[in-house]
Tab-separated table of C-alpha atoms in Angstrom:
chain	number	residue	atom	x	y	z
A	200	MET	CA	0.187	0.001	0.013
A	201	ALA	CA	2.594	2.175	0.557
A	202	LYS	CA	4.736	1.465	-2.418
A	203	ASP	CA	0.903	2.785	-4.243
A	204	ARG	CA	0.189	5.535	-2.512
A	205	PHE	CA	3.837	6.991	-3.318
A	206	LEU	CA	2.989	6.619	-6.903
A	207	ALA	CA	-0.537	7.646	-6.709
A	208	GLN	CA	1.313	11.236	-5.342
A	209	GLY	CA	4.362	11.189	-7.781
A	210	VAL	CA	1.296	10.914	-10.534
A	211	THR	CA	-0.960	13.786	-9.002
A	212	HIS	CA	2.289	15.626	-8.865
A	213	THR	CA	3.253	15.247	-12.277
A	214	LYS	CA	-0.853	16.407	-13.406
A	215	ARG	CA	-0.257	19.472	-11.488
A	216	GLN	CA	2.782	20.360	-12.927
A	217	ARG	CA	1.637	19.340	-16.566
A	218	GLY	CA	-1.521	21.914	-15.797
A	219	ALA	CA	1.180	24.541	-14.692
A	220	HIS	CA	2.821	24.133	-17.703
A	221	GLY	CA	0.155	24.174	-19.636
A	222	GLN	CA	-0.957	27.682	-18.337
A	223	LYS	CA	2.608	28.919	-19.366
A	224	ASP	CA	2.488	27.784	-23.170
A	225	GLN	CA	-0.953	29.784	-23.544
A	226	LYS	CA	0.612	32.626	-22.487
A	227	ASN	CA	3.681	32.520	-24.647
A	228	GLN	CA	1.382	31.601	-27.829
A	229	LYS	CA	-0.476	34.552	-27.428
A	230	ASN	CA	2.499	36.629	-26.840
A	231	GLN	CA	4.552	35.284	-29.826
A	232	ARG	CA	1.046	36.255	-31.830
A	233	SER	CA	1.139	39.679	-30.447
A	234	GLN	CA	4.686	39.991	-31.804
A	235	LYS	CA	4.193	38.861	-35.008
A	236	SER	CA	1.643	40.702	-35.607
A	237	ARG	CA	3.447	44.262	-35.082
A	238	MET	CA	6.247	42.887	-37.025
A	239	ARG	CA	3.442	42.264	-40.146
A	240	SER	CA	1.993	45.849	-39.738
A	241	HIS	CA	5.962	47.425	-39.506
A	242	GLY	CA	6.850	45.079	-42.705
A	243	SER	CA	3.449	47.008	-44.164
A	244	ASP	CA	4.589	50.799	-43.573
A	245	GLY	CA	8.186	49.801	-44.800
A	246	SER	CA	9.915	51.781	-41.574
A	247	GLU	CA	11.402	48.404	-40.819
A	248	SER	CA	13.388	46.628	-43.428
A	249	ASP	CA	14.535	43.420	-41.176
A	250	GLY	CA	11.438	41.987	-41.603
A	251	VAL	CA	10.834	37.775	-41.061
A	252	GLY	CA	9.641	37.849	-45.342
A	253	ASP	CA	13.646	38.611	-45.616
A	254	ILE	CA	15.911	37.186	-48.230
A	255	SER	CA	19.089	37.250	-46.007
A	256	ASP	CA	17.374	35.360	-43.120
A	257	LEU	CA	15.394	32.815	-45.616
A	258	GLU	CA	19.135	32.007	-46.720
A	259	HIS	CA	20.515	31.161	-43.597
A	260	GLN	CA	17.410	29.574	-41.900
A	261	TYR	CA	18.176	27.171	-45.118
A	262	GLU	CA	22.143	26.944	-44.263
A	263	ASP	CA	21.727	26.171	-40.704
A	264	ALA	CA	19.079	23.546	-41.476
A	265	SER	CA	21.268	21.783	-44.341
A	266	ASP	CA	23.873	21.585	-41.487
A	267	ALA	CA	21.456	19.813	-39.574
A	268	VAL	CA	20.725	17.361	-42.035
A	269	SER	CA	24.570	16.401	-43.077
A	270	SER	CA	25.459	16.217	-39.062
A	271	ALA	CA	22.182	13.790	-38.582
A	272	ASP	CA	23.308	12.259	-41.611
A	273	GLU	CA	26.804	11.619	-40.310
A	274	PHE	CA	25.607	11.176	-36.847
A	275	LEU	CA	23.180	8.237	-38.086
A	276	GLU	CA	25.733	6.360	-40.709
A	277	THR	CA	26.378	2.382	-39.459
A	278	PRO	CA	29.668	0.968	-38.881
A	279	ALA	CA	28.495	-1.237	-41.870
A	280	GLU	CA	27.997	2.156	-44.196
A	281	LYS	CA	31.227	3.775	-42.652
A	282	ARG	CA	33.680	0.842	-43.878
A	283	LEU	CA	32.182	0.678	-46.725
A	284	ARG	CA	32.769	4.477	-47.458
A	285	LEU	CA	36.196	4.143	-46.028
A	286	ALA	CA	36.869	1.397	-48.749
A	287	LYS	CA	36.075	3.469	-51.627
A	288	ASP	CA	38.007	6.262	-50.858
A	289	TYR	CA	41.048	4.054	-50.199
A	290	ILE	CA	40.137	2.323	-53.034
A	291	GLY	CA	40.038	5.379	-55.171
A	292	ARG	CA	43.686	6.523	-54.091
A	293	VAL	CA	45.173	3.170	-54.988
A	294	GLN	CA	43.416	4.017	-58.297
A	295	ALA	CA	44.912	7.117	-58.343
A	296	SER	CA	48.232	6.333	-57.267
A	297	THR	CA	48.351	3.113	-59.548
A	298	GLN	CA	47.381	5.590	-63.089
A	299	MET	CA	49.544	4.897	-66.129
A	300	THR	CA	51.809	6.988	-67.562
A	301	GLY	CA	52.257	5.252	-70.988
A	302	GLY	CA	50.017	4.830	-73.672
A	303	ILE	CA	48.377	1.959	-72.888
A	304	ASP	CA	45.439	2.314	-70.255
A	305	ALA	CA	43.031	0.075	-70.394
A	306	GLU	CA	40.514	-1.206	-67.728
A	307	GLN	CA	41.023	-4.631	-67.046
A	308	ILE	CA	44.920	-3.215	-66.685
A	309	ASP	CA	43.456	-0.901	-64.156
A	310	ARG	CA	41.997	-3.279	-62.462
A	311	ASP	CA	45.016	-5.939	-62.533
A	312	LEU	CA	46.785	-3.128	-61.319
A	313	ILE	CA	44.652	-2.036	-58.440
A	314	ALA	CA	43.995	-5.885	-57.605
A	315	GLU	CA	47.581	-6.644	-57.193
A	316	ARG	CA	47.910	-3.644	-55.241
A	317	LEU	CA	45.495	-4.942	-52.229
A	318	THR	CA	46.741	-8.074	-52.113
A	319	LEU	CA	50.269	-6.378	-51.380
A	320	ASP	CA	48.605	-4.224	-48.800
A	321	ALA	CA	46.694	-6.833	-47.168
A	322	ASN	CA	49.550	-9.055	-47.401
A	323	GLU	CA	51.800	-6.475	-45.381
A	324	ARG	CA	49.335	-5.501	-43.068
A	325	SER	CA	49.248	-9.607	-42.639
A	326	GLY	CA	52.992	-8.961	-41.059
A	327	ARG	CA	54.541	-12.026	-43.055
A	328	TRP	CA	56.443	-12.131	-45.534
A	329	SER	CA	54.770	-12.755	-49.627
A	330	ARG	CA	56.452	-11.463	-52.475
A	331	GLN	CA	59.650	-13.913	-53.744
A	332	ILE	CA	61.792	-11.661	-55.385
A	333	ALA	CA	65.100	-13.682	-54.522
A	334	ARG	CA	65.405	-15.614	-57.608
A	335	ASN	CA	65.623	-12.582	-59.340
A	336	PHE	CA	69.132	-11.870	-58.761
A	337	ALA	CA	71.090	-15.265	-59.248
A	338	TYR	CA	72.433	-13.972	-62.173
A	339	THR	CA	76.343	-13.129	-62.129
A	340	ILE	CA	76.534	-10.109	-60.912
A	341	ASP	CA	79.634	-7.514	-62.825
A	342	GLU	CA	80.115	-5.340	-60.268
A	343	PRO	CA	82.424	-2.898	-61.815
A	344	GLN	CA	78.822	-2.047	-63.938
A	345	ILE	CA	76.505	-2.114	-60.748
A	346	THR	CA	79.325	-0.382	-58.429
A	347	ARG	CA	79.718	3.203	-57.414
A	348	VAL	CA	82.205	3.792	-54.284
A	349	LEU	CA	81.759	6.875	-52.685
A	350	ARG	CA	85.167	8.837	-52.057
A	351	PHE	CA	86.623	11.317	-49.662
A	352	GLY	CA	84.069	11.410	-47.290
A	353	HIS	CA	84.632	10.972	-44.015
A	354	ALA	CA	88.562	11.430	-42.904
A	355	LEU	CA	88.123	8.108	-40.838
A	356	PRO	CA	86.077	4.644	-41.557
A	357	PRO	CA	82.346	5.104	-42.232
A	358	THR	CA	80.687	2.741	-38.728
A	359	CYS	CA	77.390	2.748	-40.384
A	360	VAL	CA	74.935	3.664	-43.480
A	361	ALA	CA	71.270	4.098	-44.801
A	362	LEU	CA	69.127	5.043	-47.977
A	363	THR	CA	66.383	7.441	-47.997
A	364	PRO	CA	62.750	5.477	-48.953
A	365	ASP	CA	63.704	6.507	-53.072
A	366	ALA	CA	67.264	5.391	-52.910
A	367	ARG	CA	68.411	9.051	-54.021
A	368	PHE	CA	70.643	9.725	-51.052
A	369	VAL	CA	73.091	8.094	-48.988
A	370	TYR	CA	74.037	9.333	-45.183
A	371	SER	CA	76.967	7.611	-43.926
A	372	GLY	CA	78.679	8.576	-40.249
A	373	GLY	CA	81.579	7.570	-39.456
A	374	LYS	CA	84.194	7.322	-36.612
A	375	ASP	CA	85.663	11.372	-37.186
A	376	GLY	CA	81.796	12.009	-36.652
A	377	ALA	CA	80.682	13.557	-39.591
A	378	LEU	CA	77.324	13.155	-40.774
A	379	VAL	CA	77.568	13.406	-44.738
A	380	LYS	CA	74.594	13.346	-47.521
A	381	TRP	CA	75.669	11.835	-50.755
A	382	ASP	CA	73.901	11.567	-54.333
A	383	ARG	CA	73.959	7.509	-55.328
A	384	VAL	CA	73.142	8.495	-58.737
A	385	GLU	CA	75.869	11.269	-59.599
A	386	GLY	CA	78.236	9.910	-56.728
A	387	THR	CA	78.865	13.108	-55.542
A	388	LYS	CA	79.047	14.718	-51.573
A	389	LEU	CA	76.066	17.192	-51.192
A	390	HIS	CA	76.503	18.263	-47.838
A	391	VAL	CA	78.452	17.139	-44.393
A	392	PHE	CA	77.241	17.973	-41.446
A	393	ARG	CA	81.041	17.739	-39.119
A	394	GLY	CA	81.537	16.588	-36.087
A	395	LEU	CA	82.223	19.219	-33.397
A	396	LYS	CA	84.730	19.852	-30.130
A	397	LYS	CA	82.497	19.638	-26.835
A	398	LYS	CA	84.449	22.835	-25.914
A	399	ARG	CA	82.837	24.876	-28.844
A	400	PRO	CA	79.598	26.827	-27.545
A	401	ASP	CA	77.638	25.239	-30.576
A	402	HIS	CA	78.542	21.998	-29.873
A	403	ASN	CA	74.729	20.720	-29.347
A	404	VAL	CA	73.904	20.917	-33.280
A	405	GLY	CA	76.822	18.254	-34.382
A	406	HIS	CA	78.404	15.051	-32.537
A	407	CYS	CA	81.818	15.196	-30.479
A	408	ASP	CA	82.608	11.664	-30.745
A	409	GLU	CA	82.322	8.290	-32.766
A	410	ILE	CA	78.355	8.163	-34.897
A	411	LEU	CA	77.004	4.277	-34.566
A	412	ALA	CA	74.123	4.850	-36.216
A	413	VAL	CA	71.972	6.494	-38.537
A	414	ALA	CA	68.403	6.013	-39.938
A	415	VAL	CA	66.065	7.608	-42.265
A	416	SER	CA	62.562	8.250	-41.726
A	417	SER	CA	59.974	6.139	-44.325
A	418	ASP	CA	58.252	9.245	-45.508
A	419	GLY	CA	62.200	11.232	-46.313
A	420	ARG	CA	61.680	13.910	-44.209
A	421	PHE	CA	63.724	13.030	-40.899
A	422	VAL	CA	67.203	12.026	-40.490
A	423	ALA	CA	68.920	10.411	-37.241
A	424	SER	CA	71.974	9.756	-35.645
A	425	GLY	CA	73.173	8.509	-32.553
A	426	GLY	CA	76.982	8.254	-31.865
A	427	ARG	CA	79.525	7.286	-28.345
A	428	ASP	CA	78.544	10.896	-27.232
A	429	ARG	CA	75.134	9.197	-26.193
A	430	ARG	CA	73.129	11.924	-28.134
A	431	ILE	CA	70.746	11.595	-30.755
A	432	HIS	CA	70.519	14.107	-33.359
A	433	VAL	CA	67.978	14.914	-36.158
A	434	TRP	CA	68.712	16.439	-39.170
A	435	SER	CA	66.245	17.830	-42.274
A	436	VAL	CA	66.842	15.924	-45.027
A	437	PRO	CA	64.980	18.432	-48.218
A	438	GLU	CA	66.740	21.566	-45.595
A	439	ASP	CA	69.796	20.293	-44.853
A	440	ARG	CA	69.001	21.448	-41.041
A	441	HIS	CA	69.614	20.345	-37.725
A	442	LEU	CA	65.891	20.386	-36.660
A	443	GLY	CA	67.089	18.505	-32.155
A	444	VAL	CA	68.483	17.504	-30.241
A	445	PHE	CA	68.084	14.349	-27.294
A	446	HIS	CA	70.372	13.891	-23.899
A	447	GLN	CA	68.494	11.073	-22.819
A	448	HIS	CA	70.920	7.775	-22.876
A	449	LYS	CA	73.411	7.570	-20.654
A	450	ASP	CA	75.530	5.519	-22.826
A	451	ALA	CA	76.898	5.373	-26.560
A	452	VAL	CA	73.901	5.130	-28.791
A	453	THR	CA	74.490	1.866	-30.961
A	454	GLY	CA	71.357	1.421	-33.227
A	455	LEU	CA	68.595	3.496	-34.556
A	456	ALA	CA	65.689	2.895	-36.401
A	457	PHE	CA	62.054	4.100	-37.687
A	458	ARG	CA	58.538	2.451	-37.326
A	459	ARG	CA	57.438	2.836	-40.706
A	460	ASN	CA	54.417	5.139	-42.269
A	461	THR	CA	54.911	7.084	-38.683
A	462	ASN	CA	57.694	9.674	-37.764
A	463	HIS	CA	58.097	7.431	-33.973
A	464	LEU	CA	61.960	6.246	-33.771
A	465	TYR	CA	63.188	3.695	-31.769
A	466	SER	CA	67.333	3.895	-30.279
A	467	CYS	CA	69.066	1.212	-28.223
A	468	SER	CA	72.147	1.735	-26.423
A	469	LEU	CA	75.078	0.230	-24.135
A	470	ASP	CA	73.581	1.594	-21.190
A	471	ARG	CA	71.109	-0.882	-21.976
A	472	MET	CA	67.441	0.820	-22.697
A	473	VAL	CA	65.264	1.260	-25.678
A	474	LYS	CA	64.026	4.635	-25.684
A	475	LEU	CA	60.615	5.578	-27.681
A	476	TRP	CA	60.676	9.355	-29.626
A	477	ASN	CA	58.291	11.395	-31.544
A	478	ILE	CA	60.077	12.757	-34.381
A	479	ASP	CA	57.147	15.462	-35.338
A	480	GLU	CA	56.830	17.095	-31.576
A	481	LEU	CA	60.768	16.567	-30.889
A	482	GLY	CA	59.936	14.854	-27.807
A	483	TYR	CA	60.395	12.063	-25.706
A	484	MET	CA	57.624	9.094	-25.282
A	485	ASP	CA	58.880	5.698	-23.014
A	486	THR	CA	61.929	4.078	-21.983
A	487	LEU	CA	61.497	-0.428	-21.987
A	488	PHE	CA	64.162	-2.514	-19.550
A	489	GLY	CA	65.101	-5.962	-20.349
A	490	HIS	CA	68.583	-6.464	-21.610
A	491	GLN	CA	71.207	-7.455	-19.090
A	492	ASP	CA	73.658	-6.078	-21.214
A	493	GLY	CA	73.990	-3.219	-23.891
A	494	ALA	CA	71.531	-2.930	-26.745
A	495	VAL	CA	73.761	-3.367	-30.080
A	496	ALA	CA	71.232	-3.648	-32.482
A	497	ILE	CA	67.426	-2.391	-33.337
A	498	ASP	CA	64.964	-3.118	-36.169
A	499	ALA	CA	61.205	-2.523	-36.582
A	500	LEU	CA	58.422	-2.876	-39.242
A	501	GLN	CA	54.777	-1.486	-39.349
A	502	ARG	CA	53.314	-2.730	-36.186
A	503	GLU	CA	54.317	-0.990	-32.604
A	504	GLN	CA	57.128	-3.150	-32.118
A	505	ALA	CA	60.754	-3.378	-32.425
A	506	VAL	CA	63.577	-6.394	-32.113
A	507	THR	CA	66.808	-5.747	-30.054
A	508	VAL	CA	70.014	-8.100	-29.764
A	509	GLY	CA	71.724	-7.149	-26.364
A	510	CYS	CA	75.671	-7.948	-26.802
A	511	ARG	CA	77.211	-10.059	-24.447
A	512	ASP	CA	73.265	-11.009	-22.770
A	513	LYS	CA	72.626	-13.242	-25.602
A	514	THR	CA	69.251	-12.822	-26.119
A	515	VAL	CA	67.453	-11.783	-28.746
A	516	ARG	CA	64.081	-9.395	-27.560
A	517	LEU	CA	60.749	-8.534	-29.272
A	518	TRP	CA	59.123	-5.605	-28.038
A	519	LYS	CA	55.479	-5.075	-27.922
A	520	ILE	CA	55.325	-1.234	-26.975
A	521	ALA	CA	50.866	-1.867	-27.155
A	522	ASP	CA	50.899	-4.808	-25.109
A	523	ASP	CA	53.736	-3.443	-22.577
A	524	ALA	CA	55.255	-6.665	-22.903
A	525	GLN	CA	58.754	-8.423	-24.274
A	526	LEU	CA	59.171	-11.931	-25.718
A	527	VAL	CA	63.137	-13.318	-24.719
A	528	PHE	CA	64.479	-15.407	-27.347
A	529	ARG	CA	67.935	-16.919	-25.812
A	530	ALA	CA	70.722	-16.975	-28.664
A	531	GLY	CA	74.560	-18.177	-28.028
A	532	ALA	CA	73.935	-20.827	-30.768
A	533	ALA	CA	77.701	-23.336	-30.667
A	534	THR	CA	79.008	-24.374	-33.744
A	535	ASP	CA	80.896	-27.673	-32.763
A	536	GLN	CA	81.477	-31.098	-34.771
A	537	HIS	CA	77.773	-32.688	-34.545
A	538	ARG	CA	76.072	-29.998	-35.234
A	539	ILE	CA	78.371	-29.547	-38.148
A	540	THR	CA	78.434	-33.319	-39.130
A	541	LYS	CA	74.170	-32.373	-39.061
A	542	ALA	CA	74.482	-29.337	-41.076
A	543	LEU	CA	76.975	-31.500	-43.371
A	544	GLY	CA	74.264	-34.073	-43.653
A	545	SER	CA	71.191	-31.636	-43.847
A	546	ALA	CA	72.561	-29.035	-46.978
A	547	PRO	CA	70.471	-28.622	-50.460
A	548	GLU	CA	72.234	-30.192	-53.009
A	549	ILE	CA	73.680	-27.755	-55.174
A	550	GLN	CA	71.611	-26.420	-58.553
A	551	SER	CA	72.778	-26.124	-62.233
A	552	GLU	CA	71.423	-23.065	-62.727
A	553	LEU	CA	72.971	-21.128	-59.758
A	554	ASN	CA	76.076	-18.638	-60.933
A	555	PRO	CA	79.561	-19.826	-60.933
A	556	ARG	CA	80.602	-17.739	-57.837
A	557	VAL	CA	77.988	-19.416	-55.687
A	558	VAL	CA	79.034	-22.467	-57.032
A	559	SER	CA	81.940	-22.176	-55.896
A	560	SER	CA	80.823	-20.483	-52.474
A	561	LEU	CA	78.985	-23.212	-52.316
A	562	ASN	CA	82.189	-25.754	-52.956
A	563	VAL	CA	84.276	-24.225	-50.493
A	564	HIS	CA	81.571	-23.742	-47.290
A	565	GLU	CA	81.398	-27.132	-47.400
A	566	THR	CA	84.951	-28.602	-47.685
A	567	THR	CA	85.616	-26.218	-44.890
A	568	LEU	CA	83.025	-27.884	-42.534
A	569	ARG	CA	84.372	-31.408	-43.764
A	570	THR	CA	87.539	-29.825	-42.372
A	571	LEU	CA	86.306	-28.858	-38.852
A	572	ALA	CA	84.454	-31.494	-38.675
A	573	GLY	CA	87.262	-33.595	-38.781
A	574	ALA	CA	89.430	-31.763	-36.471
A	575	ASP	CA	87.224	-31.299	-33.888
A	576	ALA	CA	86.286	-27.665	-33.910
A	577	GLU	CA	83.839	-25.951	-32.163
A	578	PHE	CA	82.448	-22.101	-31.958
A	579	SER	CA	81.076	-20.973	-29.374
A	580	GLU	CA	78.391	-17.452	-29.832
A	581	ASP	CA	78.844	-15.190	-27.084
A	582	CYS	CA	77.896	-12.014	-28.568
A	583	VAL	CA	74.956	-11.016	-30.478
A	584	ASP	CA	75.622	-8.109	-32.783
A	585	CYS	CA	73.229	-7.222	-35.493
A	586	VAL	CA	69.754	-8.811	-36.684
A	587	THR	CA	67.177	-7.607	-39.023
A	588	MET	CA	62.883	-8.552	-39.190
A	589	ILE	CA	62.505	-10.319	-42.263
A	590	ASP	CA	58.305	-9.789	-41.810
A	591	GLU	CA	56.457	-8.900	-38.081
A	592	GLU	CA	56.885	-12.695	-37.253
A	593	THR	CA	60.463	-13.188	-38.773
A	594	PHE	CA	63.743	-12.453	-37.772
A	595	VAL	CA	67.373	-13.238	-38.795
A	596	SER	CA	70.209	-12.702	-36.149
A	597	GLY	CA	73.745	-13.067	-36.396
A	598	GLY	CA	76.954	-12.661	-34.167
A	599	ASP	CA	80.552	-13.638	-33.655
A	600	SER	CA	80.363	-17.172	-33.995
A	601	GLY	CA	79.701	-16.849	-37.398
A	602	ALA	CA	76.040	-18.306	-37.520
A	603	LEU	CA	72.998	-17.030	-39.321
A	604	CYS	CA	69.860	-17.297	-36.677
A	605	LEU	CA	66.173	-17.438	-38.049
A	606	TRP	CA	63.613	-16.613	-35.652
A	607	SER	CA	59.607	-17.211	-35.139
A	608	VAL	CA	57.140	-15.527	-33.162
A	609	GLN	CA	56.290	-18.952	-32.307
A	610	LYS	CA	59.641	-20.848	-30.488
A	611	LYS	CA	62.086	-19.483	-28.028
A	612	LYS	CA	64.975	-21.306	-30.010
A	613	PRO	CA	65.998	-21.050	-33.653
A	614	VAL	CA	64.236	-22.238	-36.173
A	615	PHE	CA	67.054	-22.833	-38.581
A	616	ILE	CA	70.880	-21.842	-38.309
A	617	HIS	CA	73.636	-21.836	-41.316
A	618	HIS	CA	76.755	-22.756	-39.539
A	619	LEU	CA	79.486	-20.451	-41.034
A	620	SER	CA	78.112	-18.573	-43.325
A	621	HIS	CA	80.855	-16.487	-44.048
A	622	GLY	CA	83.752	-18.513	-43.551
A	623	VAL	CA	86.619	-19.040	-41.097
A	624	VAL	CA	89.800	-17.238	-41.457
A	625	SER	CA	93.503	-18.315	-40.605
A	626	THR	CA	94.962	-17.128	-36.901
A	627	GLY	CA	98.729	-17.279	-38.557
A	628	SER	CA	99.499	-20.650	-36.087
A	629	ASN	CA	99.174	-24.278	-36.715
A	630	ASP	CA	98.401	-24.849	-33.208
A	631	ALA	CA	95.582	-22.439	-32.717
A	632	PRO	CA	91.881	-23.200	-34.739
A	633	PRO	CA	90.279	-21.105	-37.229
A	634	ARG	CA	88.431	-17.805	-36.668
A	635	ALA	CA	84.802	-17.485	-37.632
A	636	CYS	CA	84.332	-14.591	-39.542
A	637	TRP	CA	82.508	-12.854	-37.478
A	638	ILE	CA	78.622	-11.566	-39.321
A	639	SER	CA	78.462	-8.056	-38.734
A	640	ALA	CA	75.518	-6.515	-41.023
A	641	VAL	CA	72.512	-7.711	-41.782
A	642	ALA	CA	69.753	-6.647	-44.445
A	643	ALA	CA	66.478	-6.936	-45.616
A	644	VAL	CA	63.851	-6.120	-47.678
A	645	PRO	CA	60.734	-6.199	-45.814
A	646	PHE	CA	57.817	-9.041	-46.268
A	647	THR	CA	60.011	-10.529	-48.790
A	648	ASP	CA	61.864	-13.560	-48.930
A	649	LEU	CA	65.331	-11.534	-49.669
A	650	PHE	CA	67.810	-10.758	-46.905
A	651	PHE	CA	71.480	-9.680	-47.305
A	652	SER	CA	74.550	-10.538	-44.966
A	653	ALA	CA	77.996	-9.080	-44.526
A	654	SER	CA	81.380	-9.702	-43.014
A	655	SER	CA	85.190	-9.585	-42.731
A	656	ASP	CA	86.152	-12.204	-45.953
A	657	GLY	CA	84.916	-9.580	-48.437
A	658	CYS	CA	81.892	-10.392	-49.696
A	659	ILE	CA	78.098	-9.874	-49.361
A	660	ARG	CA	75.983	-12.168	-49.082
A	661	MET	CA	72.134	-12.654	-50.621
A	662	TRP	CA	69.900	-15.297	-49.459
A	663	GLN	CA	66.605	-16.582	-50.038
A	664	MET	CA	64.177	-17.388	-47.644
A	665	ARG	CA	62.807	-20.668	-48.579
A	666	ALA	CA	59.102	-21.132	-49.025
A	667	GLY	CA	57.077	-23.816	-47.643
A	668	LYS	CA	56.152	-25.183	-44.069
A	669	THR	CA	59.803	-25.958	-43.907
A	670	PRO	CA	61.797	-22.370	-42.361
A	671	GLY	CA	65.579	-21.791	-43.913
A	672	PHE	CA	67.062	-19.739	-45.959
A	673	ASP	CA	69.558	-20.682	-49.002
A	674	LEU	CA	72.475	-18.973	-50.665
A	675	VAL	CA	71.354	-16.904	-54.207
A	676	ASN	CA	74.183	-14.803	-54.723
A	677	VAL	CA	77.668	-13.306	-53.578
A	678	ILE	CA	78.457	-9.627	-54.354
A	679	ALA	CA	82.448	-8.692	-53.686
A	680	VAL	CA	83.202	-5.579	-51.764
A	681	ASN	CA	86.943	-4.508	-50.686
A	682	GLY	CA	87.431	-4.487	-46.424
A	683	PHE	CA	85.490	-5.108	-43.438
A	684	VAL	CA	81.366	-4.410	-44.152
A	685	ASN	CA	80.618	-2.152	-40.599
A	686	ALA	CA	77.081	-1.769	-41.687
A	687	LEU	CA	73.894	-2.164	-44.566
A	688	SER	CA	71.482	-0.824	-45.734
A	689	VAL	CA	68.561	-2.170	-48.710
A	690	ARG	CA	66.121	-0.279	-50.345
A	691	GLU	CA	63.657	-1.464	-53.116
A	692	LEU	CA	63.342	0.793	-55.882
A	693	VAL	CA	59.347	0.960	-57.361
A	694	PRO	CA	59.499	0.930	-60.912
A	695	GLU	CA	58.701	3.819	-63.684
A	696	ASP	CA	56.039	1.260	-65.798
A	697	PRO	CA	53.648	0.000	-63.322
A	698	MET	CA	53.255	-3.154	-65.792
A	699	SER	CA	56.830	-4.500	-65.085
A	700	ASN	CA	57.009	-7.524	-62.703
A	701	THR	CA	60.805	-6.859	-61.809
A	702	ARG	CA	62.399	-4.504	-59.519
A	703	ASP	CA	66.104	-2.782	-58.280
A	704	VAL	CA	67.401	-3.368	-55.062
A	705	VAL	CA	69.923	-0.855	-53.889
A	706	VAL	CA	72.221	-1.869	-51.534
A	707	ALA	CA	74.781	0.395	-49.704
A	708	ALA	CA	77.645	-0.829	-47.265
A	709	ALA	CA	80.209	1.128	-45.060
């Protein structure tokens, strides 16, 4: 009964309120009628110019109504309609980017180009490599015809190198603290950001010690350099000027990598920290901890994640930045008699279509393994020195044991190891065993089956990922170079003719 009484009181109270509001509404209607009659009288006399029927007022009313309707349409758009609208906009942008410049412009060819581009984008978003291009580079390479040596830029040996996205410019850093900008096509030196001394008042606009890492953003606007002076400098590519400097690292900066399609920069250092930077705002974002020794290399692709290697802690770490998590992979692969014998048994047969240089290299590698298997030699990996990402879930690392290790996010150990990839060198003593050629640099063409490795044996090796369920990679070609290779940078050129199925790859070595 109490509940019914409460409801009854609420209903009666509401009726009273309605009656009061009704009286107020009647009074307001009477006042509006009187005002309208006065305005009509003023309009007929012509004494007032801002009557109800004025054209400008009608235009304003129409504009307000149209704005309300458009905002209502946007508000009433369903998720399915929004996805359809965004898909149409995306296909329109892809169609505009794949317009042919030649004489043939058939509708069917346009559809094929758009379908190929959509498939490529979908495969890259899936995070796994899909394009097979390595077999296109199995021909015999004539180094004098394709190699361009950039000289007289550094007073001391260069330590790092980076190509712009279109491979038009090359940036190199050296032990002299200078960052040099080169024109790859002309082979000329364009600009030099010289190293400075600490006592100079303008020492914050240049490096004061060796430059150890350099990276270029995916849009080609920024270049970042880090060095032993614990600083990261940011430069403008089009304007050749200094933009800013970061001082947060406590030890030498050893690796830099830009996230694709963004201007987010990842850096690693001997202080065992990985830091994130926003280059658009020239600001610091975050710090990641986990390495037990200095991190010496870093790489990143499109997702919000990065892969690093710790030198003496013998780990490879995949940082999932959005999830604030990391995956730890245990390196330190040993090359002993058992593993050498196993590698000899599982080695693929030398194919006849390979060029003579690759065949010779494979024969030398097999002879070396057989000699070491009989001598009971062992090579342990005490330092992991370099890493590169094939795709978002696969990466390759190299170290002082001369082994190239293939990693997958599905396993904590390497899914494939290629022992003594660059051979061995004699120590000059009959009693001492030979020494493995240290893998000093690796670089890959993202989302393809092609990657490169370099060492001190005077060559850059090209490797092809194996297709299918069996993981692994095989040697596809060899490029002769002079001296010790400290760093590699690889870019795939987009052909001017959309109908072309072949693409050139530019490799820079320092």
